[in-house]
PDB file of C-alpha atoms and ligand atoms in Angstrom:
ATOM      1  CA  MET A   1       0.000   0.000   0.000  1.00 98.00           C
ATOM      2  CA  LYS A   2       1.276   3.459  -0.908  1.00 98.00           C
ATOM      3  CA  PHE A   3       1.347   6.225   1.694  1.00 98.00           C
ATOM      4  CA  PHE A   4       0.201   9.699   0.716  1.00 98.00           C
ATOM      5  CA  ILE A   5       0.062  12.595   3.158  1.00 98.00           C
ATOM      6  CA  ASP A   6      -3.209  14.498   3.317  1.00 98.00           C
ATOM      7  CA  THR A   7      -2.101  18.074   3.878  1.00 98.00           C
ATOM      8  CA  ALA A   8      -0.901  21.242   2.162  1.00 98.00           C
ATOM      9  CA  ASN A   9       1.498  22.012   5.019  1.00 98.00           C
ATOM     10  CA  LEU A  10       5.048  22.030   3.632  1.00 98.00           C
ATOM     11  CA  ASP A  11       6.727  21.260   6.987  1.00 98.00           C
ATOM     12  CA  GLN A  12       4.539  18.196   7.517  1.00 98.00           C
ATOM     13  CA  ILE A  13       5.132  17.054   3.939  1.00 98.00           C
ATOM     14  CA  LYS A  14       8.910  17.410   4.471  1.00 98.00           C
ATOM     15  CA  GLU A  15       8.721  15.524   7.780  1.00 98.00           C
ATOM     16  CA  ALA A  16       6.889  12.555   6.224  1.00 98.00           C
ATOM     17  CA  HIS A  17       9.185  12.663   3.180  1.00 98.00           C
ATOM     18  CA  ASP A  18      12.271  12.622   5.411  1.00 98.00           C
ATOM     19  CA  MET A  19      11.021   9.357   6.973  1.00 98.00           C
ATOM     20  CA  GLY A  20      11.437   7.813   3.519  1.00 97.00           C
ATOM     21  CA  ILE A  21       7.932   6.346   3.443  1.00 97.00           C
ATOM     22  CA  LEU A  22       6.052   8.981   1.445  1.00 98.00           C
ATOM     23  CA  ASP A  23       4.674   8.138  -2.006  1.00 98.00           C
ATOM     24  CA  GLY A  24       2.506  11.183  -2.708  1.00 98.00           C
ATOM     25  CA  VAL A  25       0.328  14.027  -1.436  1.00 98.00           C
ATOM     26  CA  THR A  26      -3.359  14.884  -1.497  1.00 98.00           C
ATOM     27  CA  THR A  27      -4.732  18.368  -0.944  1.00 98.00           C
ATOM     28  CA  ASN A  28      -8.184  19.887  -1.103  1.00 97.00           C
ATOM     29  CA  PRO A  29      -9.499  23.470  -0.966  1.00 97.00           C
ATOM     30  CA  SER A  30     -10.033  23.230   2.810  1.00 97.00           C
ATOM     31  CA  LEU A  31      -6.433  22.102   3.383  1.00 97.00           C
ATOM     32  CA  MET A  32      -5.095  24.873   1.108  1.00 97.00           C
ATOM     33  CA  ALA A  33      -7.229  27.473   2.940  1.00 96.00           C
ATOM     34  CA  LYS A  34      -5.856  26.186   6.269  1.00 97.00           C
ATOM     35  CA  GLU A  35      -2.357  27.174   5.087  1.00 97.00           C
ATOM     36  CA  GLY A  36      -3.598  30.709   4.316  1.00 96.00           C
ATOM     37  CA  ILE A  37      -2.794  30.449   0.601  1.00 95.00           C
ATOM     38  CA  LYS A  38      -4.668  33.087  -1.398  1.00 92.00           C
ATOM     39  CA  GLY A  39      -4.849  33.917  -5.108  1.00 94.00           C
ATOM     40  CA  GLU A  40      -4.119  31.890  -8.243  1.00 93.00           C
ATOM     41  CA  GLU A  41      -0.410  32.721  -8.338  1.00 95.00           C
ATOM     42  CA  ALA A  42       0.162  31.701  -4.711  1.00 96.00           C
ATOM     43  CA  ILE A  43      -1.844  28.506  -5.198  1.00 97.00           C
ATOM     44  CA  MET A  44       0.195  27.517  -8.273  1.00 97.00           C
ATOM     45  CA  ALA A  45       3.467  28.305  -6.473  1.00 97.00           C
ATOM     46  CA  HIS A  46       2.377  26.205  -3.490  1.00 98.00           C
ATOM     47  CA  TYR A  47       1.551  23.156  -5.633  1.00 98.00           C
ATOM     48  CA  LYS A  48       4.924  23.557  -7.334  1.00 98.00           C
ATOM     49  CA  ALA A  49       6.674  23.673  -3.953  1.00 98.00           C
ATOM     50  CA  ILE A  50       4.895  20.446  -2.906  1.00 98.00           C
ATOM     51  CA  CYS A  51       5.874  18.746  -6.177  1.00 98.00           C
ATOM     52  CA  GLU A  52       9.501  19.726  -5.619  1.00 97.00           C
ATOM     53  CA  ILE A  53       9.508  17.931  -2.234  1.00 97.00           C
ATOM     54  CA  VAL A  54       7.734  14.718  -3.196  1.00 97.00           C
ATOM     55  CA  ASP A  55       8.494  12.647  -6.262  1.00 95.00           C
ATOM     56  CA  GLY A  56       5.041  11.106  -6.606  1.00 98.00           C
ATOM     57  CA  PRO A  57       1.425  11.983  -7.379  1.00 98.00           C
ATOM     58  CA  VAL A  58       0.231  15.314  -5.912  1.00 98.00           C
ATOM     59  CA  SER A  59      -3.539  15.787  -6.069  1.00 98.00           C
ATOM     60  CA  ALA A  60      -4.674  19.350  -6.802  1.00 98.00           C
ATOM     61  CA  GLU A  61      -8.433  19.889  -6.684  1.00 98.00           C
ATOM     62  CA  VAL A  62     -10.526  21.876  -9.146  1.00 98.00           C
ATOM     63  CA  ILE A  63     -13.203  24.194  -7.776  1.00 97.00           C
ATOM     64  CA  SER A  64     -15.307  24.447 -10.928  1.00 98.00           C
ATOM     65  CA  THR A  65     -18.392  22.264 -11.152  1.00 98.00           C
ATOM     66  CA  ASP A  66     -19.208  22.604 -14.871  1.00 98.00           C
ATOM     67  CA  PHE A  67     -17.465  20.542 -17.568  1.00 98.00           C
ATOM     68  CA  ASP A  68     -15.758  23.461 -19.357  1.00 98.00           C
ATOM     69  CA  GLY A  69     -14.591  24.990 -16.101  1.00 98.00           C
ATOM     70  CA  ILE A  70     -13.222  21.689 -14.763  1.00 98.00           C
ATOM     71  CA  ILE A  71     -11.337  21.054 -18.024  1.00 98.00           C
ATOM     72  CA  ALA A  72      -9.869  24.577 -18.140  1.00 98.00           C
ATOM     73  CA  GLU A  73      -8.798  24.460 -14.485  1.00 98.00           C
ATOM     74  CA  GLY A  74      -7.471  20.910 -14.723  1.00 98.00           C
ATOM     75  CA  GLN A  75      -5.338  21.757 -17.751  1.00 98.00           C
ATOM     76  CA  ILE A  76      -3.763  24.685 -15.889  1.00 98.00           C
ATOM     77  CA  LEU A  77      -3.112  22.520 -12.811  1.00 98.00           C
ATOM     78  CA  ALA A  78      -1.648  19.663 -14.871  1.00 98.00           C
ATOM     79  CA  LYS A  79       0.833  22.078 -16.477  1.00 98.00           C
ATOM     80  CA  ILE A  80       2.331  23.097 -13.100  1.00 97.00           C
ATOM     81  CA  HIS A  81       4.358  19.880 -12.772  1.00 97.00           C
ATOM     82  CA  GLU A  82       4.324  16.328 -14.098  1.00 97.00           C
ATOM     83  CA  ASN A  83       3.457  15.045 -10.583  1.00 98.00           C
ATOM     84  CA  ILE A  84       0.107  16.835 -10.535  1.00 98.00           C
ATOM     85  CA  VAL A  85      -3.025  14.675 -10.538  1.00 98.00           C
ATOM     86  CA  VAL A  86      -6.245  16.620 -11.139  1.00 98.00           C
ATOM     87  CA  LYS A  87      -8.743  16.034  -8.352  1.00 98.00           C
ATOM     88  CA  VAL A  88     -12.315  16.138  -9.607  1.00 98.00           C
ATOM     89  CA  PRO A  89     -15.560  15.880  -7.587  1.00 98.00           C
ATOM     90  CA  MET A  90     -17.916  12.928  -8.006  1.00 98.00           C
ATOM     91  CA  ILE A  91     -20.640  14.735  -9.928  1.00 98.00           C
ATOM     92  CA  LYS A  92     -22.020  14.160 -13.432  1.00 98.00           C
ATOM     93  CA  GLU A  93     -19.888  16.950 -14.953  1.00 98.00           C
ATOM     94  CA  GLY A  94     -16.920  15.598 -13.014  1.00 98.00           C
ATOM     95  CA  ILE A  95     -17.311  12.115 -14.492  1.00 98.00           C
ATOM     96  CA  LYS A  96     -17.547  13.607 -17.975  1.00 98.00           C
ATOM     97  CA  ALA A  97     -14.391  15.633 -17.270  1.00 98.00           C
ATOM     98  CA  ILE A  98     -12.524  12.587 -15.884  1.00 98.00           C
ATOM     99  CA  LYS A  99     -13.261  10.748 -19.139  1.00 98.00           C
ATOM    100  CA  TRP A 100     -11.925  13.755 -21.090  1.00 98.00           C
ATOM    101  CA  PHE A 101      -8.777  13.955 -18.951  1.00 98.00           C
ATOM    102  CA  THR A 102      -8.256  10.178 -19.334  1.00 98.00           C
ATOM    103  CA  ASP A 103      -8.553  10.454 -23.115  1.00 98.00           C
ATOM    104  CA  ASN A 104      -6.062  13.326 -23.068  1.00 98.00           C
ATOM    105  CA  GLY A 105      -3.416  11.685 -20.882  1.00 98.00           C
ATOM    106  CA  ILE A 106      -4.091  13.692 -17.700  1.00 98.00           C
ATOM    107  CA  ARG A 107      -4.243  11.707 -14.449  1.00 98.00           C
ATOM    108  CA  THR A 108      -7.247  12.204 -12.155  1.00 98.00           C
ATOM    109  CA  ASN A 109      -8.388  11.550  -8.608  1.00 98.00           C
ATOM    110  CA  CYS A 110     -12.164  11.275  -8.269  1.00 99.00           C
ATOM    111  CA  THR A 111     -12.983  12.746  -4.863  1.00 98.00           C
ATOM    112  CA  LEU A 112     -15.967  12.827  -2.488  1.00 98.00           C
ATOM    113  CA  VAL A 113     -16.828   9.170  -3.075  1.00 98.00           C
ATOM    114  CA  PHE A 114     -19.188   7.595  -0.556  1.00 98.00           C
ATOM    115  CA  SER A 115     -20.668   4.563  -2.366  1.00 98.00           C
ATOM    116  CA  ALA A 116     -19.661   1.572  -4.492  1.00 98.00           C
ATOM    117  CA  GLY A 117     -21.864   2.862  -7.336  1.00 98.00           C
ATOM    118  CA  GLN A 118     -19.922   6.121  -7.451  1.00 98.00           C
ATOM    119  CA  ALA A 119     -16.654   4.154  -7.447  1.00 98.00           C
ATOM    120  CA  ILE A 120     -17.849   2.097 -10.443  1.00 98.00           C
ATOM    121  CA  LEU A 121     -18.624   5.274 -12.405  1.00 98.00           C
ATOM    122  CA  ALA A 122     -15.210   6.767 -11.557  1.00 98.00           C
ATOM    123  CA  ALA A 123     -13.484   3.604 -12.788  1.00 98.00           C
ATOM    124  CA  LYS A 124     -15.600   3.482 -15.965  1.00 98.00           C
ATOM    125  CA  ALA A 125     -14.503   7.054 -16.720  1.00 98.00           C
ATOM    126  CA  GLY A 126     -10.878   5.948 -16.295  1.00 98.00           C
ATOM    127  CA  ALA A 127      -9.983   7.778 -13.071  1.00 98.00           C
ATOM    128  CA  THR A 128      -6.420   7.079 -11.963  1.00 98.00           C
ATOM    129  CA  PHE A 129      -7.512   7.138  -8.307  1.00 99.00           C
ATOM    130  CA  VAL A 130     -10.858   6.952  -6.533  1.00 99.00           C
ATOM    131  CA  SER A 131     -11.106   8.536  -3.086  1.00 98.00           C
ATOM    132  CA  PRO A 132     -13.691   7.041  -0.718  1.00 98.00           C
ATOM    133  CA  PHE A 133     -13.890   9.227   2.428  1.00 98.00           C
ATOM    134  CA  ILE A 134     -13.871   6.641   5.172  1.00 98.00           C
ATOM    135  CA  GLY A 135     -13.664   8.965   8.199  1.00 98.00           C
ATOM    136  CA  ARG A 136     -16.698  10.940   7.082  1.00 98.00           C
ATOM    137  CA  ILE A 137     -18.595   7.652   6.593  1.00 98.00           C
ATOM    138  CA  ASP A 138     -17.626   6.583  10.129  1.00 98.00           C
ATOM    139  CA  ASP A 139     -18.891   9.981  11.325  1.00 97.00           C
ATOM    140  CA  SER A 140     -22.339   8.950  10.017  1.00 96.00           C
ATOM    141  CA  SER A 141     -22.179   5.643  11.957  1.00 96.00           C
ATOM    142  CA  TRP A 142     -21.439   3.419   8.949  1.00 97.00           C
ATOM    143  CA  ASP A 143     -18.120   1.552   8.651  1.00 97.00           C
ATOM    144  CA  GLY A 144     -15.968   3.350   6.085  1.00 98.00           C
ATOM    145  CA  VAL A 145     -13.520   0.458   5.735  1.00 98.00           C
ATOM    146  CA  ASP A 146     -16.415  -1.808   4.614  1.00 98.00           C
ATOM    147  CA  LEU A 147     -16.720   0.471   1.579  1.00 98.00           C
ATOM    148  CA  ILE A 148     -12.997   0.120   0.827  1.00 98.00           C
ATOM    149  CA  GLU A 149     -13.374  -3.683   0.912  1.00 98.00           C
ATOM    150  CA  GLN A 150     -16.413  -3.564  -1.370  1.00 98.00           C
ATOM    151  CA  ILE A 151     -14.721  -1.309  -3.931  1.00 98.00           C
ATOM    152  CA  VAL A 152     -11.526  -3.420  -3.902  1.00 98.00           C
ATOM    153  CA  ASP A 153     -13.653  -6.561  -4.527  1.00 98.00           C
ATOM    154  CA  ILE A 154     -15.568  -4.922  -7.378  1.00 98.00           C
ATOM    155  CA  TYR A 155     -12.438  -3.540  -9.050  1.00 98.00           C
ATOM    156  CA  ASN A 156     -10.722  -6.943  -8.797  1.00 98.00           C
ATOM    157  CA  ALA A 157     -13.787  -8.769 -10.161  1.00 98.00           C
ATOM    158  CA  GLN A 158     -14.104  -6.332 -13.069  1.00 98.00           C
ATOM    159  CA  GLY A 159     -10.424  -5.773 -13.771  1.00 98.00           C
ATOM    160  CA  PHE A 160     -10.693  -1.996 -13.292  1.00 98.00           C
ATOM    161  CA  MET A 161      -7.274  -0.313 -13.188  1.00 98.00           C
ATOM    162  CA  THR A 162      -8.350   2.635 -10.988  1.00 98.00           C
ATOM    163  CA  GLU A 163      -6.427   2.673  -7.705  1.00 98.00           C
ATOM    164  CA  VAL A 164      -8.422   2.710  -4.476  1.00 99.00           C
ATOM    165  CA  LEU A 165      -7.166   5.675  -2.439  1.00 98.00           C
ATOM    166  CA  ALA A 166      -8.589   5.547   1.082  1.00 98.00           C
ATOM    167  CA  ALA A 167      -9.146   9.166   2.188  1.00 98.00           C
ATOM    168  CA  SER A 168     -10.488  10.985   5.240  1.00 98.00           C
ATOM    169  CA  ILE A 169      -8.269   8.898   7.491  1.00 98.00           C
ATOM    170  CA  ARG A 170      -8.669   9.789  11.144  1.00 97.00           C
ATOM    171  CA  ASN A 171      -6.334   7.439  13.045  1.00 98.00           C
ATOM    172  CA  PRO A 172      -3.629   4.747  12.735  1.00 98.00           C
ATOM    173  CA  LEU A 173      -6.188   1.926  12.985  1.00 98.00           C
ATOM    174  CA  HIS A 174      -7.840   3.244   9.821  1.00 98.00           C
ATOM    175  CA  ILE A 175      -4.476   2.805   8.052  1.00 98.00           C
ATOM    176  CA  VAL A 176      -4.069  -0.757   9.335  1.00 98.00           C
ATOM    177  CA  ARG A 177      -7.638  -1.695   8.358  1.00 98.00           C
ATOM    178  CA  CYS A 178      -7.284  -0.118   4.892  1.00 98.00           C
ATOM    179  CA  ALA A 179      -4.093  -2.133   4.336  1.00 98.00           C
ATOM    180  CA  GLU A 180      -5.998  -5.281   5.369  1.00 98.00           C
ATOM    181  CA  ALA A 181      -8.874  -4.391   3.039  1.00 98.00           C
ATOM    182  CA  GLY A 182      -6.511  -4.122   0.060  1.00 98.00           C
ATOM    183  CA  ALA A 183      -6.494  -0.341  -0.511  1.00 98.00           C
ATOM    184  CA  ASP A 184      -3.841   0.652  -3.064  1.00 98.00           C
ATOM    185  CA  VAL A 185      -3.167   3.951  -1.312  1.00 98.00           C
ATOM    186  CA  CYS A 186      -3.966   5.504   2.042  1.00 98.00           C
ATOM    187  CA  THR A 187      -3.812   9.297   2.361  1.00 98.00           C
ATOM    188  CA  CYS A 188      -3.274  10.250   5.966  1.00 98.00           C
ATOM    189  CA  PRO A 189      -2.679  13.198   8.248  1.00 98.00           C
ATOM    190  CA  LEU A 190       0.884  13.188   9.639  1.00 98.00           C
ATOM    191  CA  SER A 191      -0.483  12.421  13.123  1.00 98.00           C
ATOM    192  CA  SER A 192      -1.988   9.111  11.907  1.00 98.00           C
ATOM    193  CA  ILE A 193       1.261   8.116  10.165  1.00 98.00           C
ATOM    194  CA  LEU A 194       3.295   8.909  13.302  1.00 98.00           C
ATOM    195  CA  GLY A 195       0.701   7.075  15.407  1.00 98.00           C
ATOM    196  CA  LEU A 196       1.718   3.852  13.661  1.00 98.00           C
ATOM    197  CA  LEU A 197       5.047   4.087  15.511  1.00 98.00           C
ATOM    198  CA  ASN A 198       3.499   3.896  18.962  1.00 97.00           C
ATOM    199  CA  HIS A 199       3.652   0.888  21.251  1.00 98.00           C
ATOM    200  CA  PRO A 200       4.407   1.060  24.980  1.00 98.00           C
ATOM    201  CA  LEU A 201       6.329  -2.241  24.860  1.00 98.00           C
ATOM    202  CA  THR A 202       8.651  -0.695  22.246  1.00 98.00           C
ATOM    203  CA  ASP A 203       9.356   2.225  24.604  1.00 98.00           C
ATOM    204  CA  ILE A 204       9.849  -0.067  27.637  1.00 98.00           C
ATOM    205  CA  GLY A 205      12.008  -2.489  25.612  1.00 98.00           C
ATOM    206  CA  LEU A 206      14.190   0.277  24.197  1.00 98.00           C
ATOM    207  CA  ALA A 207      14.701   1.871  27.631  1.00 98.00           C
ATOM    208  CA  LYS A 208      15.856  -1.517  28.991  1.00 98.00           C
ATOM    209  CA  PHE A 209      18.211  -2.165  26.049  1.00 98.00           C
ATOM    210  CA  LEU A 210      19.754   1.292  26.441  1.00 98.00           C
ATOM    211  CA  GLU A 211      20.140   0.800  30.207  1.00 98.00           C
ATOM    212  CA  ASP A 212      21.782  -2.609  29.761  1.00 98.00           C
ATOM    213  CA  ALA A 213      23.991  -1.249  26.982  1.00 98.00           C
ATOM    214  CA  LYS A 214      25.717   0.989  29.558  1.00 97.00           C
ATOM    215  CA  SER A 215      27.392  -2.120  30.987  1.00 96.00           C
ATOM    216  CA  LEU A 216      28.876  -2.860  27.554  1.00 96.00           C
ATOM    217  CA  LYS A 217      31.045   0.285  27.521  1.00 89.00           C
TER     218      LYS A 217
HETATM  219  C1  E4P B 301      -8.322  13.754   0.538  1.00 78.15           C
HETATM  220  O1  E4P B 301      -8.176  13.461  -0.599  1.00 78.15           O
HETATM  221  C2  E4P B 301      -9.591  14.229   1.124  1.00 78.15           C
HETATM  222  O2  E4P B 301      -9.916  15.471   0.603  1.00 78.15           O
HETATM  223  C3  E4P B 301      -9.442  14.260   2.612  1.00 78.15           C
HETATM  224  O3  E4P B 301      -8.874  13.045   3.047  1.00 78.15           O
HETATM  225  C4  E4P B 301     -10.722  14.553   3.351  1.00 78.15           C
HETATM  226  O4  E4P B 301     -10.490  14.387   4.726  1.00 78.15           O
HETATM  227  P1  E4P B 301     -11.458  14.934   5.861  1.00 78.15           P
HETATM  228  O5  E4P B 301     -12.702  14.134   5.842  1.00 78.15           O
HETATM  229  O6  E4P B 301     -10.677  14.736   7.132  1.00 78.15           O
HETATM  230  O7  E4P B 301     -11.705  16.392   5.569  1.00 78.15           O
END
C-alpha cells in the first residue's frame, strides 16, 4: 500500500518525506485554505513547492463544477508539474471531465466518493484514483472500511485499473484496516502516520536495552 500525506502544510510534507515512506500528497481546498494560501499565483506556487519535495502523485483539486470549467482548471493545474493529478468531484460533470482527462493523458483523482456505485462510475470514466472518504462515513455511523473492501472486490472482479485511495483517514487503525482491506493507497494526516510508531512495549524495551547497553562500555 502506498502512503500519501493528506495536507498542504510544507513542513509536515517534508517531515513525512524525510522518513522515507512517502509516495505522494493529497490536498483539497479546505487544506489549502488552512495554510492561508490566497490567489491563483500563490496557489500555483504552493503546488509547485509540494511537487519539488515529493516525487510522486500530488492531487490538486478543481473548484469548478461545470465541464468546461473543470477542463480549463485541470489543464492549468496539470501544467504546473508532471506530478500533478487533477482532483475532480464525483458529480455528473466531473465524471464527464474525468473521461476527457483520461482520453487526453491527464491523471485524475475522483474525490468525495461515498458509495460503491460512485466508485464504479469513476473507474468506468478511467480515473487514476478513486477517493472514498472513510472517516466521514464513520462519522455517520457506517463503517468506512467496509466500503474500501467492497470497492476493492468490485475492481478486482471487473479488472478496473483505478487505484483505491482511502481518504479521510482519522487514526492509525484506519491505516491498518485499509491495508488489510486491500487499498492501493492511504492518504493520511501526519499524526496518523506517526501514530503507527506507537507501542508502549517498544518504549519499555528500548529503555531496557539502552540501560543494559551501559554495561557494555
Ligand atoms: C483527501 O483526498 C480528502 O480530501 C481528505 O482526506 C478529506 O479528509 P477529511 O474528511 O478529514 O476532511
